[in-house]
Each structure stands twice: as C-alpha cells, then as structure tokens.
Amino acid sequence: MMRGMSRPAPARLDAPSGGPLHEAVAERVRDLIRRRTFRPGDRLPSVRALGRQLGVGVNTVVQAYAALEAERVLEARPRAGHFVASPLLEPAGWTGGAARACAVPAGRAPLDVMRRLSDPALVNLGRVAPDPALLPVEALRRALAAEARRHPAAAVSYADSRGLRRLRTLVARRALDGGSHLAPDDLVITAGCTEAIALALQATCRSGDAVAIGSPIFGSFLDLIQSLGLRVVEIPTSPRDGPSLPALAAGLERGAVRAVIATPSFDNPTGSRMPDAAKRELVALLARHEVPLIEDDVYGELAFEGPRPGTAHGLDRRGRVLLCSSFSKTLAPGYRVGWIAAGRYAPQVERLQAIRHIAGAAPTQLAIAEFLSGGGYDRHLRSVRRRYAEQVARMRAAIGDAFPPGTRVTQPQGGYVLWVELPPPVDAFHLFERALELGVGIAPGPLFTLGPRFGSCLRLCAATWSERVARAVATVGRLACQQDAVDRPRAPVPRGAVR
Ligand SMILES: Cc1ncc(COP(=O)(O)O)c(C=O)c1O
C-alpha cells in the first residue's frame, strides 16, 4: 500500500534530537495505520503494552493517544481500549467564523482548474456530471427525432420566450412532488439551471449588492456572482445539514445581504441536505428580512431513498423564493434545459429572458416534453437513484480503504458528490497536481471558497463507477498517504528522553 514511502521504522523509538516524545509516538501509530498494520476498527495495544514495545513511558503513550483522538485518528471506547477510527466520519466543514463580504478577485484559478479537468483522457473524479452510460440516450434520441418529424415548423421556429407551454405544464406537475403549487405561466424555461440562477440574481440584485451563500459553495456560482458585479457573503456550512442559520441571521441583521442562494437538497460540493425544520426556519427568517431566496434544486430528484425532499419554494407563501432547476443532473446536461419559478420577481425574469434570448432552443424542449409525458422519466429516476446510492457507497468504502488515517468523508443521502477532509498536512492543490500527472482529476477544496479555507479538502464525483474509477480513488489515496507521511511536521525526539 505504501510503496515508495520511507523504510519501515525500527520497533523502538530512539530518535536522537529535541521535541515532544509523545508526538514521535503518535507519528509511529499513524504510520502503522497508513501501512495497514492496524485498520479501521482494529484495537491498538494498551498504553502499557505500546509503551513497552516502543520503550517509552505510559504517560507518553497516553499523551500520544489523546492527540490522535483529537485528530479523530483513534477513538477511545470505555473499558475496551483505543481503536482505529472509521475514516468515514462526517467532516466538520466550516463551522466557525462570522459571515463576511468580500469582492471576488478577478482571474481566480478555479476556471483554469476546471479547464484542466476537461481533458477527456483523465479518469475524472473532479467534474460533476452524470455518467452518459446511465442516461436514457437512445430514448431521448428517439424523442428528438420524433418531435422534429411531428412538429417540423415548431422545431425550427422561435418558441415562446418563456419556453414551450407543454414543457412548462409538465414541469409544473412535477413540482407538486416538492410541495410547489405552480401554473405553467409561473415558469420560464432557461438554458440550464445556471441561466436560471443568473436571471434570479439579476432580477433581485443591483450591481455591488451582496449575495449570501453557504460555504463551501459550488465554484461556478462564485464566478457567476462576480460576472454580475455582485459580492459574496460566505456562510459557514455543515456538510450534513447545510448553511448555519445563526450566521446567516447575523449577516441579515447587519443589513448587508440582498439575496441568498441555497441548495437545500444535496448541495454541491458537500451533498448536504437541510432538515425540513431548517428549511422552514430559513424561509421564515428571509421573509422577516424581506430578502429573496434563490433555491437551486438541481439534485432534488436524486434522493437515494423515499420521496424527494420538499423544496423551500413549497413552504413560501410570499413569492420570495425563486425556484431554479434543470434536467442537467438527471437527464441530459447537453440539452441545456432548465427552468425558474420566480414568484413575485416573475415579470422581471420574463422581461430579462425575452430581451437576452428571445427564446430558448425548441428541439430539446420538445424532446424532453415528449420523454416526460411518456412516463420514462420516473422509471429512469428510480433506476439512477439506486445506482448513485450504490456508487456513492462504493466510493466511500474505497476512500476508507486507501486514504490516510484521520480522513473524513460525507455520507450524502442523494446526488453523487462526496466532500473529503484530509488530515491537514495534505495540501489539496498539491494533490490535484500529482493526481493529474497520473491521469486522475480531482477538485481541490479551495475552489469552493474565496477565503483561506478547505486547503485539505476535495470534492469527488461518484456518478461513474468502474474498476478504473476504483483504481483512480486508490491512486489519490496513495498520493494523499505519501503527502501525509512526508509533510506532517515531525517533532524531533529529545536526546536521552527515550529509555
Ligand atoms: C448546484 C449546481 N447548480 C447548478 C449546476 C449547473 O446546472 P446546469 O448545467 O443546468 O446549468 C450545477 C452543476 O454542476 C450544480 O452542481
């Protein structure tokens, strides 16, 4: 597992020069875990036994075990001893710090990183897109051809600037599942969810306004907000439950926030799902401050189990939640078909869309409407939800096998992204470069914030699974273990302190 790493250490600790001895013991234990001498769930020697084996005192081992517990490398079980922790714990995410506004610097690296990740030769764990092998490619192709034959004039003409009515009707019916009560005329069809979010921002904000968003945040939104001359307020976010409402409330109290973007159902990059009570609280909080919520629901139909989560839009009674989504994550990102239900902002959105686009592309709207009305979509969703659940579980297990001790990874209940927190010595950008050299793409954590955060985090996409993907995950784990072993600050051992 640790091919290419340093030679095995001698059993007894007899390092020559200064530094806390317990850190040398802790590093010895980390190394044994990296080398798989002890695996997750295994019991470590008692403090007395390890002290004897390494030739150090019991108190030194107690200190070392306490440090490893704090790092979540070990867990202490009462009256049973110390065990190697499961690496599959939920990450801590960014829980501290106040919300703050900052200008988005121009020329950020994320676009460059994304461009480098678009190399088709890579095993790409870094980009987030459905696996074409799991999409109903043939059924969509048939629908496209049949609709172009059936409606030859409509397929080549300008559509209604709000989009095809038949499609809007079908989207309105589907929105009932999320709790939304919509008429076809409440919807505008867009070129994907990204355009829906852009329209929502333009309808609700003016240049220089601040937009609050959970952090880590889907990097493209940072670029989008910048391109519209707006500022970002990053809200600390739990990778399990979504943005911190007290932090958001503090930002709102300061009166600095003009709109909020949230992805309550299976956020990118963390996969978090806001509990229903938090969604209700969010909608109520924003209603009190008269601030609109731009809700991104692009993964909402990809719950692994049970019915899809309700939307915040479904809880809104004041027309202040703008629901944005698309078929990009479920059906066909290349078709560029999304939608927005903009509530009280609908007139501005309709106007902006008519001015900027005249109309969306008719053929793909016709094809998706045909596919939806045939009932194929629900069958397709049932099958991909199962597949994504399996693939996410496999990728988590592969991470558990290969990544360094102390790694944490999310356990999403839908979608296909995993957020991984590596032990702090591991530098995500460095890992990105090393993985690229070996033909593997990963998305480093700093892409998902403007602040100095998430430097040891990664986003991995589990939309595809194969032997090749499994090997790619193992490669990233091996590189991370090497970095962890090499870059961890080594505490020299004081001369004479070792018996
Ligand atoms: C949360 C989120 N919103 C929107 C998008 C983009 O959607 P679309 O391709 O429909 O514009 C993505 C794509 O990765 C996403 O993860």
Short mmCIF file of N, CA, C and O and ligand atoms in Angstrom, two decimals, residues 127-129 190-197 218 220-221 262-263 265-269 296-299 324-329 332-334 336-339 416-417 459, ligand 1:
data_model
loop_
_atom_site.label_atom_id
_atom_site.label_comp_id
_atom_site.label_asym_id
_atom_site.label_seq_id
_atom_site.Cartn_x
_atom_site.Cartn_y
_atom_site.Cartn_z
N ARG A 127 -14.93 16.55 -11.98
CA ARG A 127 -16.06 17.25 -12.56
C ARG A 127 -17.35 16.56 -12.14
O ARG A 127 -17.38 15.35 -11.93
N VAL A 128 -18.42 17.35 -12.05
CA VAL A 128 -19.68 16.76 -11.59
C VAL A 128 -20.67 16.71 -12.75
O VAL A 128 -21.19 17.74 -13.18
N ALA A 129 -20.85 15.54 -13.29
CA ALA A 129 -21.80 15.36 -14.39
C ALA A 129 -22.28 13.92 -14.36
O ALA A 129 -21.55 13.02 -13.93
N THR A 190 -35.26 27.89 -19.17
CA THR A 190 -33.94 28.54 -19.29
C THR A 190 -32.94 27.56 -19.90
O THR A 190 -33.22 26.36 -20.02
N ALA A 191 -31.77 28.09 -20.24
CA ALA A 191 -30.68 27.23 -20.72
C ALA A 191 -29.95 26.68 -19.51
O ALA A 191 -28.90 27.17 -19.11
N GLY A 192 -30.53 25.69 -18.87
CA GLY A 192 -29.92 25.07 -17.69
C GLY A 192 -30.21 25.87 -16.43
O GLY A 192 -30.77 26.97 -16.46
N CYS A 193 -29.77 25.26 -15.31
CA CYS A 193 -30.00 25.90 -14.00
C CYS A 193 -29.13 27.15 -13.86
O CYS A 193 -29.51 28.10 -13.20
N THR A 194 -27.96 27.13 -14.49
CA THR A 194 -27.06 28.28 -14.36
C THR A 194 -27.73 29.55 -14.87
O THR A 194 -27.65 30.60 -14.23
N GLU A 195 -28.40 29.44 -16.00
CA GLU A 195 -29.08 30.64 -16.51
C GLU A 195 -30.23 31.03 -15.59
O GLU A 195 -30.50 32.23 -15.38
N ALA A 196 -30.90 30.04 -15.02
CA ALA A 196 -31.99 30.35 -14.09
C ALA A 196 -31.45 31.15 -12.89
O ALA A 196 -32.04 32.15 -12.47
N ILE A 197 -30.30 30.71 -12.36
CA ILE A 197 -29.71 31.41 -11.20
C ILE A 197 -29.28 32.82 -11.62
O ILE A 197 -29.47 33.80 -10.88
N PHE A 218 -20.49 25.79 -4.60
CA PHE A 218 -20.25 25.39 -5.99
C PHE A 218 -19.47 26.53 -6.67
O PHE A 218 -19.97 27.66 -6.77
N SER A 220 -18.65 27.56 -9.57
CA SER A 220 -19.16 28.34 -10.70
C SER A 220 -20.04 29.49 -10.23
O SER A 220 -20.15 30.51 -10.90
N PHE A 221 -20.68 29.30 -9.06
CA PHE A 221 -21.52 30.40 -8.57
C PHE A 221 -20.66 31.59 -8.18
O PHE A 221 -21.10 32.74 -8.31
N ALA A 262 -29.25 29.06 -2.03
CA ALA A 262 -29.09 27.82 -1.26
C ALA A 262 -29.49 26.63 -2.13
O ALA A 262 -30.35 26.75 -3.01
N THR A 263 -28.85 25.51 -1.84
CA THR A 263 -29.21 24.24 -2.50
C THR A 263 -29.60 23.28 -1.37
O THR A 263 -28.77 22.50 -0.90
N SER A 265 -31.35 20.63 -1.12
CA SER A 265 -31.39 19.18 -1.34
C SER A 265 -30.15 18.72 -2.08
O SER A 265 -30.05 18.89 -3.29
N PHE A 266 -29.17 18.16 -1.33
CA PHE A 266 -27.99 17.52 -1.90
C PHE A 266 -27.12 18.54 -2.65
O PHE A 266 -26.91 18.47 -3.86
N ASP A 267 -26.66 19.45 -1.84
CA ASP A 267 -25.81 20.55 -2.27
C ASP A 267 -24.54 20.06 -2.96
O ASP A 267 -24.08 18.96 -2.71
N ASN A 268 -24.00 20.87 -3.79
CA ASN A 268 -22.67 20.66 -4.38
C ASN A 268 -21.76 21.74 -3.79
O ASN A 268 -22.10 22.93 -3.92
N PRO A 269 -20.65 21.45 -3.14
CA PRO A 269 -19.90 20.20 -3.15
C PRO A 269 -20.12 19.26 -1.97
O PRO A 269 -19.49 18.20 -1.95
N ASP A 296 -31.66 26.49 -5.48
CA ASP A 296 -31.15 25.63 -6.55
C ASP A 296 -31.57 24.20 -6.20
O ASP A 296 -31.14 23.65 -5.19
N ASP A 297 -32.40 23.63 -7.06
CA ASP A 297 -32.95 22.29 -6.76
C ASP A 297 -32.47 21.26 -7.79
O ASP A 297 -33.15 20.27 -8.05
N VAL A 298 -31.28 21.47 -8.31
CA VAL A 298 -30.86 20.68 -9.46
C VAL A 298 -30.63 19.19 -9.11
O VAL A 298 -30.72 18.33 -9.99
N TYR A 299 -30.39 18.90 -7.82
CA TYR A 299 -30.21 17.49 -7.40
C TYR A 299 -31.44 16.96 -6.64
O TYR A 299 -31.39 15.85 -6.11
N CYS A 324 -35.10 27.36 -8.89
CA CYS A 324 -34.30 27.19 -10.11
C CYS A 324 -33.88 25.73 -10.23
O CYS A 324 -33.44 25.14 -9.25
N SER A 325 -33.99 25.16 -11.42
CA SER A 325 -33.55 23.78 -11.57
C SER A 325 -33.33 23.47 -13.05
O SER A 325 -33.41 24.37 -13.90
N SER A 326 -33.02 22.20 -13.32
CA SER A 326 -32.79 21.80 -14.72
C SER A 326 -32.81 20.28 -14.82
O SER A 326 -32.90 19.58 -13.80
N PHE A 327 -32.70 19.80 -16.04
CA PHE A 327 -32.59 18.35 -16.27
C PHE A 327 -31.13 17.92 -16.42
O PHE A 327 -30.86 16.81 -16.83
N SER A 328 -30.20 18.83 -16.07
CA SER A 328 -28.78 18.56 -16.33
C SER A 328 -28.22 17.42 -15.49
O SER A 328 -27.33 16.71 -15.94
N LYS A 329 -28.66 17.26 -14.25
CA LYS A 329 -28.06 16.25 -13.38
C LYS A 329 -28.79 14.92 -13.48
O LYS A 329 -28.32 13.91 -12.99
N ALA A 332 -29.92 15.12 -19.15
CA ALA A 332 -29.11 15.47 -20.31
C ALA A 332 -28.51 16.87 -20.14
O ALA A 332 -29.12 17.85 -20.57
N PRO A 333 -27.31 16.95 -19.54
CA PRO A 333 -26.71 18.29 -19.37
C PRO A 333 -26.52 19.01 -20.70
O PRO A 333 -26.63 20.23 -20.78
N GLY A 334 -26.27 18.24 -21.76
CA GLY A 334 -26.03 18.85 -23.06
C GLY A 334 -27.28 19.47 -23.69
O GLY A 334 -27.16 20.28 -24.61
N ARG A 336 -29.28 21.47 -22.25
CA ARG A 336 -29.40 22.81 -21.68
C ARG A 336 -30.87 23.21 -21.49
O ARG A 336 -31.32 24.23 -22.01
N VAL A 337 -31.59 22.41 -20.75
CA VAL A 337 -32.99 22.76 -20.44
C VAL A 337 -33.15 22.85 -18.92
O VAL A 337 -32.94 21.86 -18.21
N GLY A 338 -33.50 24.04 -18.47
CA GLY A 338 -33.77 24.26 -17.05
C GLY A 338 -34.99 25.14 -16.92
O GLY A 338 -35.69 25.41 -17.90
N TRP A 339 -35.26 25.60 -15.70
CA TRP A 339 -36.42 26.45 -15.51
C TRP A 339 -36.28 27.29 -14.25
O TRP A 339 -35.47 27.01 -13.38
N TYR A 416 -24.54 12.84 -6.20
CA TYR A 416 -23.38 11.97 -6.40
C TYR A 416 -22.05 12.66 -6.11
O TYR A 416 -21.04 12.32 -6.70
N VAL A 417 -22.07 13.65 -5.21
CA VAL A 417 -20.78 14.25 -4.84
C VAL A 417 -20.40 13.86 -3.42
O VAL A 417 -21.25 13.70 -2.55
N ARG A 459 -13.39 17.57 -3.51
CA ARG A 459 -14.71 17.07 -3.93
C ARG A 459 -14.47 15.97 -4.95
O ARG A 459 -13.69 16.14 -5.88
C1 LIG B 1 -25.55 23.00 -7.51
C2 LIG B 1 -25.48 23.16 -9.00
N1 LIG B 1 -26.25 24.06 -9.60
C3 LIG B 1 -26.22 24.23 -10.94
C4 LIG B 1 -25.39 23.49 -11.74
C5 LIG B 1 -25.38 23.73 -13.21
O1 LIG B 1 -26.57 23.24 -13.79
P1 LIG B 1 -26.82 23.42 -15.34
O2 LIG B 1 -25.89 22.52 -16.07
O3 LIG B 1 -28.26 23.00 -15.51
O4 LIG B 1 -26.62 24.85 -15.70
C6 LIG B 1 -24.56 22.54 -11.16
C7 LIG B 1 -23.62 21.75 -11.98
O5 LIG B 1 -22.64 21.18 -11.50
C8 LIG B 1 -24.61 22.36 -9.76
O6 LIG B 1 -23.84 21.45 -9.15
#
